[in-house]
Short mmCIF file of C-alpha atoms in Angstrom, two decimals:
data_model
loop_
_atom_site.label_atom_id
_atom_site.label_comp_id
_atom_site.label_asym_id
_atom_site.label_seq_id
_atom_site.Cartn_x
_atom_site.Cartn_y
_atom_site.Cartn_z
CA UNK X 1 109.22 62.40 89.19
CA UNK X 2 112.22 63.17 91.43
CA UNK X 3 111.67 60.61 94.25
CA UNK X 4 114.44 61.01 96.85
CA UNK X 5 117.04 63.67 96.13
CA UNK X 6 120.34 63.88 97.96
CA UNK X 7 122.84 66.71 97.73
CA UNK X 8 125.74 66.91 97.28
CA UNK X 9 126.79 63.78 95.41
CA UNK X 10 130.44 64.15 96.42
CA UNK X 11 132.13 66.08 99.22
CA UNK X 12 135.60 66.34 100.70
CA UNK X 13 135.93 67.72 104.22
CA UNK X 14 138.83 68.46 106.49
CA UNK X 15 138.84 66.93 109.96
CA UNK X 16 136.86 69.11 112.33
CA UNK X 17 134.75 70.79 109.66
CA UNK X 18 130.98 70.64 109.78
CA UNK X 19 128.50 70.10 107.01
CA UNK X 20 124.92 69.10 106.28
CA UNK X 21 123.88 66.40 103.85
CA UNK X 22 120.54 67.27 102.36
CA UNK X 23 117.71 64.83 101.64
CA UNK X 24 114.34 65.68 100.15
CA UNK X 25 111.49 63.48 98.97
CA UNK X 26 108.41 64.46 96.98
CA UNK X 27 106.29 61.34 97.59
CA UNK X 28 104.67 62.55 100.84
CA UNK X 29 106.31 59.68 102.71
CA UNK X 30 106.10 59.69 106.50
CA UNK X 31 109.18 57.57 107.11
CA UNK X 32 112.72 58.68 106.31
CA UNK X 33 116.11 57.37 107.32
CA UNK X 34 119.85 57.77 106.84
CA UNK X 35 122.34 54.95 106.23
CA UNK X 36 126.06 54.79 105.76
CA UNK X 37 127.70 52.22 103.49
CA UNK X 38 131.18 50.96 104.20
CA UNK X 39 133.04 48.18 102.34
CA UNK X 40 132.30 44.75 103.75
CA UNK X 41 129.67 46.10 106.16
CA UNK X 42 126.64 46.71 104.02
CA UNK X 43 124.40 49.65 104.94
CA UNK X 44 123.95 50.63 108.57
CA UNK X 45 121.15 52.78 109.96
CA UNK X 46 122.28 56.12 111.43
CA UNK X 47 119.02 57.93 112.29
CA UNK X 48 115.42 57.66 111.26
CA UNK X 49 112.19 59.62 111.45
CA UNK X 50 108.57 58.44 111.52
CA UNK X 51 107.16 61.89 110.83
CA UNK X 52 107.77 65.62 111.08
CA UNK X 53 109.17 66.49 114.50
CA UNK X 54 109.98 62.86 115.41
CA UNK X 55 113.46 61.35 115.10
CA UNK X 56 115.31 58.48 116.73
CA UNK X 57 118.71 56.84 116.70
CA UNK X 58 119.67 53.87 114.60
CA UNK X 59 122.62 51.53 114.89
CA UNK X 60 125.48 54.05 114.42
CA UNK X 61 124.25 57.53 115.51
CA UNK X 62 127.40 58.92 117.15
CA UNK X 63 128.77 62.02 115.42
CA UNK X 64 125.55 62.75 113.53
CA UNK X 65 122.52 64.93 114.22
CA UNK X 66 119.18 65.03 112.44
CA UNK X 67 115.98 67.02 112.54
CA UNK X 68 112.69 66.75 110.67
CA UNK X 69 110.85 70.04 110.47
CA UNK X 70 108.85 69.12 107.37
CA UNK X 71 107.59 65.90 105.82
CA UNK X 72 109.75 66.48 102.75
CA UNK X 73 113.18 67.16 104.25
CA UNK X 74 115.49 65.16 106.50
CA UNK X 75 118.99 66.68 106.70
CA UNK X 76 121.94 64.90 108.29
CA UNK X 77 124.48 67.07 110.12
CA UNK X 78 128.09 66.27 110.86
CA UNK X 79 129.15 68.70 113.57
CA UNK X 80 132.89 67.90 113.61
CA UNK X 81 133.90 65.57 110.81
CA UNK X 82 136.33 62.72 111.54
CA UNK X 83 138.15 60.40 109.11
CA UNK X 84 136.02 57.53 110.46
CA UNK X 85 133.02 59.24 108.87
CA UNK X 86 134.45 58.73 105.39
CA UNK X 87 131.68 56.71 103.77
CA UNK X 88 128.84 56.71 101.27
CA UNK X 89 125.62 58.05 102.77
CA UNK X 90 122.13 57.10 101.64
CA UNK X 91 118.81 58.66 102.49
CA UNK X 92 115.65 56.54 102.14
CA UNK X 93 111.93 57.11 102.48
CA UNK X 94 108.80 54.97 102.55
CA UNK X 95 105.09 55.22 103.16
CA UNK X 96 103.25 54.19 106.31
CA UNK X 97 101.79 50.93 105.09
CA UNK X 98 103.61 47.86 106.32
CA UNK X 99 106.23 46.32 104.02
CA UNK X 100 106.13 49.21 101.57
CA UNK X 101 109.19 49.64 99.44
CA UNK X 102 111.97 51.91 100.67
CA UNK X 103 113.09 54.41 98.02
CA UNK X 104 116.72 55.46 98.14
CA UNK X 105 118.53 58.57 97.03
CA UNK X 106 121.61 58.40 94.81
CA UNK X 107 123.97 58.61 97.74
CA UNK X 108 126.66 61.07 98.87
CA UNK X 109 130.30 60.01 98.82
CA UNK X 110 131.99 61.83 101.70
CA UNK X 111 135.74 61.85 102.27
CA UNK X 112 137.18 63.32 105.46
CA UNK X 113 140.91 64.07 105.27
CA UNK C 1 118.63 42.72 117.54
CA UNK C 2 118.55 41.26 114.08
CA UNK C 3 121.58 40.20 112.08
CA UNK C 4 121.88 39.41 108.38
CA UNK C 5 124.83 37.46 106.98
CA UNK C 6 125.93 37.10 103.39
CA UNK C 7 128.84 34.68 103.34
CA UNK C 8 129.81 35.15 99.69
CA UNK C 9 131.68 38.45 99.22
CA UNK C 10 132.11 37.82 95.49
CA UNK C 11 130.57 35.55 92.88
CA UNK C 12 130.75 35.25 89.13
CA UNK C 13 128.58 33.57 86.52
CA UNK C 14 128.55 33.17 82.77
CA UNK C 15 125.93 35.00 80.79
CA UNK C 16 122.68 32.96 80.43
CA UNK C 17 123.55 30.68 83.35
CA UNK C 18 121.90 30.51 86.77
CA UNK C 19 123.44 31.72 90.01
CA UNK C 20 122.30 31.58 93.63
CA UNK C 21 123.26 34.13 96.26
CA UNK C 22 123.04 33.08 99.90
CA UNK C 23 121.67 34.97 102.88
CA UNK C 24 121.02 33.89 106.45
CA UNK C 25 119.49 35.94 109.22
CA UNK C 26 118.89 35.74 112.91
CA UNK C 27 115.83 37.12 114.67
CA UNK C 28 113.42 36.35 117.45
CA UNK C 29 110.61 38.07 115.57
CA UNK C 30 107.81 36.08 114.03
CA UNK C 31 106.47 38.81 111.76
CA UNK C 32 109.02 40.28 109.37
CA UNK C 33 109.93 40.97 105.77
CA UNK C 34 112.99 40.11 103.73
CA UNK C 35 114.34 41.91 100.70
CA UNK C 36 117.03 41.67 98.06
CA UNK C 37 118.42 44.96 96.77
CA UNK C 38 120.68 45.46 93.79
CA UNK C 39 123.32 48.19 93.65
CA UNK C 40 124.89 48.62 90.19
CA UNK C 41 127.99 50.78 89.66
CA UNK C 42 125.70 53.82 89.49
CA UNK C 43 125.28 53.37 93.26
CA UNK C 44 121.48 53.44 93.05
CA UNK C 45 119.71 50.99 95.40
CA UNK C 46 117.11 49.02 93.48
CA UNK C 47 114.59 46.66 95.05
CA UNK C 48 114.78 43.26 93.34
CA UNK C 49 112.33 41.15 95.33
CA UNK C 50 110.57 40.97 98.69
CA UNK C 51 109.21 38.16 100.84
CA UNK C 52 106.71 38.30 103.67
CA UNK C 53 107.63 35.85 106.42
CA UNK C 54 104.03 34.75 106.90
CA UNK C 55 103.81 33.60 103.29
CA UNK C 56 105.03 30.07 102.61
CA UNK C 57 105.15 30.57 98.86
CA UNK C 58 108.49 31.78 97.55
CA UNK C 59 108.42 35.15 95.82
CA UNK C 60 109.31 35.43 92.14
CA UNK C 61 109.90 38.43 89.89
CA UNK C 62 110.63 37.44 86.29
CA UNK C 63 114.16 35.94 86.30
CA UNK C 64 114.57 36.45 90.04
CA UNK C 65 113.24 34.05 92.67
CA UNK C 66 113.92 33.30 96.28
CA UNK C 67 114.21 30.16 98.35
CA UNK C 68 112.80 31.15 101.73
CA UNK C 69 113.40 28.61 104.49
CA UNK C 70 111.87 30.15 107.61
CA UNK C 71 112.91 27.43 110.05
CA UNK C 72 116.49 27.55 108.83
CA UNK C 73 116.39 31.38 108.63
CA UNK C 74 117.70 31.26 105.11
CA UNK C 75 116.76 33.53 102.20
CA UNK C 76 118.67 32.84 98.99
CA UNK C 77 118.26 34.65 95.67
CA UNK C 78 118.31 32.75 92.39
CA UNK C 79 118.98 34.63 89.18
CA UNK C 80 118.10 32.68 86.04
CA UNK C 81 119.35 33.43 82.53
CA UNK C 82 121.93 35.89 83.90
CA UNK C 83 122.46 39.05 81.90
CA UNK C 84 125.39 41.46 81.77
CA UNK C 85 123.16 44.08 83.37
CA UNK C 86 122.82 41.89 86.45
CA UNK C 87 126.43 42.74 87.37
CA UNK C 88 126.06 44.57 90.68
CA UNK C 89 126.39 44.38 94.43
CA UNK C 90 123.46 42.51 95.95
CA UNK C 91 122.26 43.13 99.48
CA UNK C 92 119.95 41.00 101.57
CA UNK C 93 117.88 43.02 104.05
CA UNK C 94 115.54 42.40 106.99
CA UNK C 95 112.70 44.51 108.33
CA UNK C 96 110.64 43.90 111.46
CA UNK C 97 106.94 43.61 110.85
CA UNK C 98 105.92 46.60 112.92
CA UNK C 99 108.34 49.05 111.32
CA UNK C 100 108.39 50.77 107.99
CA UNK C 101 110.30 49.92 104.87
CA UNK C 102 112.97 52.52 105.51
CA UNK C 103 114.31 50.84 108.67
CA UNK C 104 116.26 47.93 107.33
CA UNK C 105 119.06 45.68 108.57
CA UNK C 106 121.42 44.82 105.71
CA UNK C 107 123.89 42.04 105.07
CA UNK C 108 127.45 42.70 103.99
CA UNK C 109 126.68 42.34 100.31
CA UNK C 110 127.72 40.00 97.49
CA UNK C 111 129.45 41.41 94.41
CA UNK C 112 128.10 39.52 91.40
CA UNK C 113 129.90 39.67 88.07
CA UNK C 114 128.24 38.32 84.93
CA UNK C 115 130.84 37.37 82.31
CA UNK C 116 130.11 37.38 78.56
#
């Protein structure tokens, strides 16, 4: 009964380094998305996907890439980390029916120094 | 674009008392959904309650209820008989009717502390 699994839970990067935040769900959900959470700003949508092979930009996509090769996985890539990307990152998934609940992973706390 | 505003960054309440968290939103959509999420110190996002805009009746879930005023674009959360475990950050969120539940617009959050 895993739900949405994010790895790693914590990460420290140096400016300019690259990394991939992993997200996997085992509920056969079509919809997946990535958010970042910053103090005083709530959660903001970075990228989302409505199915395998289909992705689109959210509110704050700059500096991040995504791909969706399978229904289960939706990794988020930082190609060249910047201190402004220090944040807590959440992955979420939901089914196709309207108004279905979004299930969130436990989050990844990323610090870029 | 939609916006969600939570004007109370922090609130506190005594155990067993009632507290109301405020949320206002702006949208030109007529079909949408509103949610309250709870984020305890564990960081997990937990759905507390949801409201469909086309429903006039306010949603309730045990000790949690909402006051949905569509014309005023207001969506407040009332927590009755507050418990220590209710201490958390609370987020109000909006979703357009034609999108899925994982594309949400969030407010800034309200940190609620329940005091013994």
